[in-house]
Amino acid sequence: MENLFAIRENVLAWVREAGVVLLEKVNGPLKIEEKSSDIDLVTDMDLWTESFLLEKIQSTYPTHTCITEETGKNQQVSDYVWIIDPIDGTTNYAHGFPFFAISIALQYKGETVLGVVYAPKLNECFHSIKGEGAYVNEQKLQVSAPKDVKKSLLATGFPYDRATAVDNNVDHFTHMMKRVQGIRRAGSAALDLCYVAKGTLDGYWEMKLKIWDIAAGALIVKEAGGQYQEKALATGFSVLASAPSIFHDLHAELHSIFE
């Protein structure tokens, strides 16, 4: 296996360089287009960031495979696969809301071994190497330890087809809001997972996510001591992450999303 510590240093430098440009452009003007619906957006800065990161990866690691949100998968066949979301939280970015991030994961033979999630507006860079713990900037992360779901703070999100689909998470949200201290919906799956790792959130669930939404954040949660489960369905991944002390109870409340 290649030196993951050296790779991490490269990725940290790349995301910070891209983050400078994202912050310069965050107040516009932005070119914004709709993808699958009028609430599924892509900006010119999503495309620029993706192109910038692909150039860095392909010039440094030319034999590696890359999977990205906007342009898909290259034709390279490799044990190393990069999974990139150039801006997780594009709607937030387009509106100047600070909860957005660049998310990059590296898999080796199907296993995620490196994850970086950088939120430039918040100046928080989450990163992890498998087996080496998880960090935000230089601070080591540890999940929270609530004793009761009733006193927990959770996060969730809703799919882009929520206006037309039956499985849109609204019923789960309504069910859970009566059973916990609070639920937040901030609009970035990658950062929601990182905030579980940080201990700010006690748990997080969501449906119909894509691999680039969760690959980096999932590793960061697990390396911070959290429990994590995902299930691949035709519509995307169903995900649950939380502090171990409440994982069983949350899973019992949300079991239908994994059926």
GROMACS .gro file of C-alpha atoms in nm:
model
  259
    1MET     CA    1   0.000   0.000   0.000
    2GLU     CA    2   0.116   0.352  -0.073
    3ASN     CA    3   0.214   0.589   0.208
    4LEU     CA    4  -0.121   0.715   0.336
    5PHE     CA    5   0.036   0.982   0.553
    6ALA     CA    6   0.204   1.138   0.250
    7ILE     CA    7  -0.119   1.113   0.052
    8ARG     CA    8  -0.309   1.282   0.335
    9GLU     CA    9  -0.068   1.576   0.335
   10ASN     CA   10  -0.123   1.619  -0.038
   11VAL     CA   11  -0.501   1.608   0.001
   12LEU     CA   12  -0.497   1.857   0.290
   13ALA     CA   13  -0.297   2.099   0.077
   14TRP     CA   14  -0.528   2.053  -0.222
   15VAL     CA   15  -0.853   2.109  -0.034
   16ARG     CA   16  -0.719   2.419   0.139
   17GLU     CA   17  -0.606   2.559  -0.195
   18ALA     CA   18  -0.948   2.492  -0.346
   19GLY     CA   19  -1.116   2.634  -0.036
   20VAL     CA   20  -0.949   2.971  -0.087
   21VAL     CA   21  -1.110   2.999  -0.430
   22LEU     CA   22  -1.449   2.880  -0.302
   23LEU     CA   23  -1.447   3.153  -0.037
   24GLU     CA   24  -1.354   3.415  -0.294
   25LYS     CA   25  -1.655   3.314  -0.504
   26VAL     CA   26  -1.908   3.234  -0.230
   27ASN     CA   27  -2.085   3.569  -0.264
   28GLY     CA   28  -2.110   3.533  -0.639
   29PRO     CA   29  -2.182   3.585  -0.908
   30LEU     CA   30  -2.230   3.212  -0.956
   31LYS     CA   31  -2.355   3.022  -1.256
   32ILE     CA   32  -2.620   2.787  -1.117
   33GLU     CA   33  -2.793   2.506  -1.304
   34GLU     CA   34  -3.054   2.248  -1.206
   35LYS     CA   35  -2.979   1.875  -1.233
   36SER     CA   36  -3.250   1.621  -1.152
   37SER     CA   37  -3.491   1.879  -1.008
   38ASP     CA   38  -3.524   2.247  -0.929
   39ILE     CA   39  -3.375   2.182  -0.583
   40ASP     CA   40  -3.082   1.969  -0.704
   41LEU     CA   41  -2.826   2.232  -0.802
   42VAL     CA   42  -2.480   2.246  -0.953
   43THR     CA   43  -2.272   2.563  -0.969
   44ASP     CA   44  -1.975   2.653  -1.182
   45MET     CA   45  -1.767   2.624  -0.863
   46ASP     CA   46  -1.872   2.259  -0.817
   47LEU     CA   47  -1.734   2.195  -1.164
   48TRP     CA   48  -1.421   2.402  -1.106
   49THR     CA   49  -1.342   2.230  -0.775
   50GLU     CA   50  -1.395   1.886  -0.923
   51SER     CA   51  -1.171   1.967  -1.220
   52PHE     CA   52  -0.904   2.113  -0.990
   53LEU     CA   53  -0.898   1.805  -0.766
   54LEU     CA   54  -0.901   1.562  -1.057
   55GLU     CA   55  -0.603   1.737  -1.211
   56LYS     CA   56  -0.412   1.717  -0.882
   57ILE     CA   57  -0.492   1.349  -0.829
   58GLN     CA   58  -0.438   1.237  -1.186
   59SER     CA   59  -0.105   1.419  -1.215
   60THR     CA   60   0.020   1.284  -0.880
   61TYR     CA   61  -0.134   0.935  -0.890
   62PRO     CA   62  -0.193   0.869  -1.262
   63THR     CA   63  -0.277   0.499  -1.219
   64HIS     CA   64  -0.560   0.558  -0.968
   65THR     CA   65  -0.933   0.543  -1.042
   66CYS     CA   66  -1.153   0.846  -0.966
   67ILE     CA   67  -1.528   0.859  -0.898
   68THR     CA   68  -1.678   1.208  -0.880
   69GLU     CA   69  -2.024   1.353  -0.835
   70GLU     CA   70  -2.038   1.563  -1.148
   71THR     CA   71  -1.835   1.375  -1.410
   72GLY     CA   72  -1.867   1.015  -1.295
   73LYS     CA   73  -1.590   0.753  -1.313
   74ASN     CA   74  -1.276   0.754  -1.524
   75GLN     CA   75  -1.170   0.448  -1.719
   76GLN     CA   76  -0.860   0.372  -1.511
   77VAL     CA   77  -0.869   0.034  -1.335
   78SER     CA   78  -0.684   0.035  -1.004
   79ASP     CA   79  -0.688  -0.098  -0.647
   80TYR     CA   80  -0.695   0.270  -0.545
   81VAL     CA   81  -1.024   0.454  -0.595
   82TRP     CA   82  -1.078   0.822  -0.511
   83ILE     CA   83  -1.434   0.931  -0.430
   84ILE     CA   84  -1.492   1.305  -0.459
   85ASP     CA   85  -1.776   1.541  -0.378
   86PRO     CA   86  -1.645   1.885  -0.483
   87ILE     CA   87  -1.906   2.074  -0.279
   88ASP     CA   88  -2.125   1.878  -0.042
   89GLY     CA   89  -2.399   2.126   0.039
   90THR     CA   90  -2.420   2.302  -0.296
   91THR     CA   91  -2.753   2.466  -0.212
   92ASN     CA   92  -2.597   2.608   0.103
   93TYR     CA   93  -2.299   2.736  -0.096
   94ALA     CA   94  -2.526   2.895  -0.356
   95HIS     CA   95  -2.709   3.084  -0.081
   96GLY     CA   96  -2.401   3.185   0.116
   97PHE     CA   97  -2.487   2.952   0.406
   98PRO     CA   98  -2.156   2.838   0.562
   99PHE     CA   99  -2.235   2.465   0.605
  100PHE     CA  100  -2.068   2.324   0.293
  101ALA     CA  101  -1.756   2.114   0.241
  102ILE     CA  102  -1.519   1.942   0.003
  103SER     CA  103  -1.528   1.567   0.067
  104ILE     CA  104  -1.259   1.325  -0.053
  105ALA     CA  105  -1.214   0.958   0.029
  106LEU     CA  106  -0.958   0.708  -0.090
  107GLN     CA  107  -1.039   0.339  -0.104
  108TYR     CA  108  -0.789   0.055  -0.136
  109LYS     CA  109  -0.924  -0.278  -0.258
  110GLY     CA  110  -1.278  -0.170  -0.171
  111GLU     CA  111  -1.203  -0.040   0.179
  112THR     CA  112  -1.194   0.329   0.270
  113VAL     CA  113  -0.849   0.405   0.411
  114LEU     CA  114  -0.841   0.786   0.398
  115GLY     CA  115  -1.106   1.053   0.445
  116VAL     CA  116  -1.088   1.433   0.432
  117VAL     CA  117  -1.381   1.672   0.472
  118TYR     CA  118  -1.293   2.042   0.458
  119ALA     CA  119  -1.540   2.318   0.544
  120PRO     CA  120  -1.359   2.637   0.434
  121LYS     CA  121  -1.611   2.887   0.570
  122LEU     CA  122  -1.599   2.718   0.913
  123ASN     CA  123  -1.220   2.668   0.897
  124GLU     CA  124  -1.265   2.303   0.995
  125CYS     CA  125  -1.067   2.030   0.823
  126PHE     CA  126  -1.171   1.680   0.931
  127HIS     CA  127  -0.936   1.398   0.837
  128SER     CA  128  -0.867   1.034   0.914
  129ILE     CA  129  -0.649   0.744   0.812
  130LYS     CA  130  -0.787   0.398   0.887
  131GLY     CA  131  -0.655   0.278   1.222
  132GLU     CA  132  -0.503   0.616   1.312
  133GLY     CA  133  -0.797   0.801   1.468
  134ALA     CA  134  -0.987   1.104   1.343
  135TYR     CA  135  -0.906   1.473   1.374
  136VAL     CA  136  -1.045   1.818   1.310
  137ASN     CA  137  -0.750   2.038   1.224
  138GLU     CA  138  -0.504   1.910   1.490
  139GLN     CA  139  -0.761   1.813   1.756
  140LYS     CA  140  -0.838   1.444   1.801
  141LEU     CA  141  -1.205   1.355   1.775
  142GLN     CA  142  -1.420   1.145   2.005
  143VAL     CA  143  -1.793   1.084   1.973
  144SER     CA  144  -2.029   1.183   2.252
  145ALA     CA  145  -2.171   0.943   2.512
  146PRO     CA  146  -2.535   1.031   2.580
  147LYS     CA  147  -2.712   0.795   2.818
  148ASP     CA  148  -3.057   0.841   2.672
  149VAL     CA  149  -3.193   0.901   2.322
  150LYS     CA  150  -3.438   1.148   2.475
  151LYS     CA  151  -3.149   1.382   2.554
  152SER     CA  152  -2.974   1.349   2.221
  153LEU     CA  153  -2.925   1.601   1.942
  154LEU     CA  154  -2.959   1.444   1.598
  155ALA     CA  155  -2.925   1.551   1.237
  156THR     CA  156  -3.095   1.431   0.923
  157GLY     CA  157  -3.168   1.532   0.566
  158PHE     CA  158  -3.428   1.489   0.296
  159PRO     CA  159  -3.387   1.354  -0.060
  160TYR     CA  160  -3.419   1.565  -0.371
  161ASP     CA  161  -3.736   1.377  -0.474
  162ARG     CA  162  -3.907   1.450  -0.142
  163ALA     CA  163  -4.199   1.627  -0.309
  164THR     CA  164  -4.300   1.320  -0.510
  165ALA     CA  165  -4.157   1.011  -0.337
  166VAL     CA  166  -4.327   0.822  -0.055
  167ASP     CA  167  -3.997   0.727   0.113
  168ASN     CA  168  -3.894   1.090   0.168
  169ASN     CA  169  -3.793   1.074   0.539
  170VAL     CA  170  -4.075   1.304   0.650
  171ASP     CA  171  -4.246   1.027   0.847
  172HIS     CA  172  -3.920   0.931   1.017
  173PHE     CA  173  -3.850   1.294   1.101
  174THR     CA  174  -4.196   1.338   1.251
  175HIS     CA  175  -4.155   1.019   1.450
  176MET     CA  176  -3.810   1.108   1.585
  177MET     CA  177  -3.875   1.472   1.669
  178LYS     CA  178  -4.107   1.359   1.948
  179ARG     CA  179  -3.843   1.130   2.097
  180VAL     CA  180  -3.522   1.337   2.110
  181GLN     CA  181  -3.404   1.671   2.240
  182GLY     CA  182  -3.363   1.820   1.895
  183ILE     CA  183  -3.309   1.750   1.525
  184ARG     CA  184  -3.108   1.969   1.289
  185ARG     CA  185  -3.119   1.973   0.910
  186ALA     CA  186  -2.814   2.166   0.790
  187GLY     CA  187  -2.781   2.028   0.436
  188SER     CA  188  -2.443   1.852   0.417
  189ALA     CA  189  -2.424   1.478   0.481
  190ALA     CA  190  -2.044   1.482   0.496
  191LEU     CA  191  -2.041   1.749   0.766
  192ASP     CA  192  -2.328   1.590   0.958
  193LEU     CA  193  -2.117   1.274   0.985
  194CYS     CA  194  -1.814   1.476   1.092
  195TYR     CA  195  -2.016   1.653   1.360
  196VAL     CA  196  -2.116   1.314   1.498
  197ALA     CA  197  -1.745   1.230   1.508
  198LYS     CA  198  -1.678   1.560   1.684
  199GLY     CA  199  -1.942   1.491   1.948
  200THR     CA  200  -2.144   1.801   1.861
  201LEU     CA  201  -2.420   1.576   1.726
  202ASP     CA  202  -2.512   1.253   1.901
  203GLY     CA  203  -2.647   1.085   1.589
  204TYR     CA  204  -2.741   1.123   1.224
  205TRP     CA  205  -2.955   0.935   0.975
  206GLU     CA  206  -3.052   0.990   0.614
  207MET     CA  207  -3.182   0.808   0.307
  208LYS     CA  208  -3.097   0.803  -0.066
  209LEU     CA  209  -2.741   0.924  -0.027
  210LYS     CA  210  -2.467   0.870  -0.284
  211ILE     CA  211  -2.126   0.721  -0.217
  212TRP     CA  212  -1.952   1.058  -0.252
  213ASP     CA  213  -2.178   1.202   0.020
  214ILE     CA  214  -2.071   0.950   0.283
  215ALA     CA  215  -1.741   0.776   0.203
  216ALA     CA  216  -1.508   1.017   0.382
  217GLY     CA  217  -1.743   1.101   0.669
  218ALA     CA  218  -1.816   0.735   0.743
  219LEU     CA  219  -1.447   0.662   0.804
  220ILE     CA  220  -1.413   0.973   1.021
  221VAL     CA  221  -1.709   0.868   1.238
  222LYS     CA  222  -1.578   0.516   1.286
  223GLU     CA  223  -1.226   0.633   1.365
  224ALA     CA  224  -1.372   0.871   1.629
  225GLY     CA  225  -1.535   0.576   1.806
  226GLY     CA  226  -1.881   0.601   1.654
  227GLN     CA  227  -2.105   0.326   1.525
  228TYR     CA  228  -2.205   0.338   1.162
  229GLN     CA  229  -2.435   0.138   0.937
  230GLU     CA  230  -2.526   0.180   0.574
  231LYS     CA  231  -2.743  -0.017   0.338
  232ALA     CA  232  -2.727   0.011  -0.038
  233LEU     CA  233  -3.067   0.026  -0.207
  234ALA     CA  234  -3.168   0.104  -0.564
  235THR     CA  235  -3.237   0.464  -0.461
  236GLY     CA  236  -2.902   0.513  -0.281
  237PHE     CA  237  -2.759   0.450   0.063
  238SER     CA  238  -2.954   0.455   0.388
  239VAL     CA  239  -2.720   0.563   0.668
  240LEU     CA  240  -2.721   0.571   1.048
  241ALA     CA  241  -2.428   0.696   1.257
  242SER     CA  242  -2.420   0.773   1.627
  243ALA     CA  243  -2.253   0.744   1.962
  244PRO     CA  244  -2.241   0.375   2.059
  245SER     CA  245  -2.448   0.438   2.372
  246ILE     CA  246  -2.763   0.517   2.172
  247PHE     CA  247  -2.704   0.334   1.845
  248HIS     CA  248  -2.920   0.032   1.929
  249ASP     CA  249  -3.214   0.250   2.037
  250LEU     CA  250  -3.187   0.474   1.731
  251HIS     CA  251  -3.170   0.174   1.502
  252ALA     CA  252  -3.483   0.030   1.664
  253GLU     CA  253  -3.669   0.358   1.604
  254LEU     CA  254  -3.549   0.387   1.243
  255HIS     CA  255  -3.537   0.018   1.150
  256SER     CA  256  -3.764   0.054   0.847
  257ILE     CA  257  -3.505   0.254   0.651
  258PHE     CA  258  -3.283  -0.057   0.646
  259GLU     CA  259  -3.553  -0.304   0.542
   0.00000   0.00000   0.00000
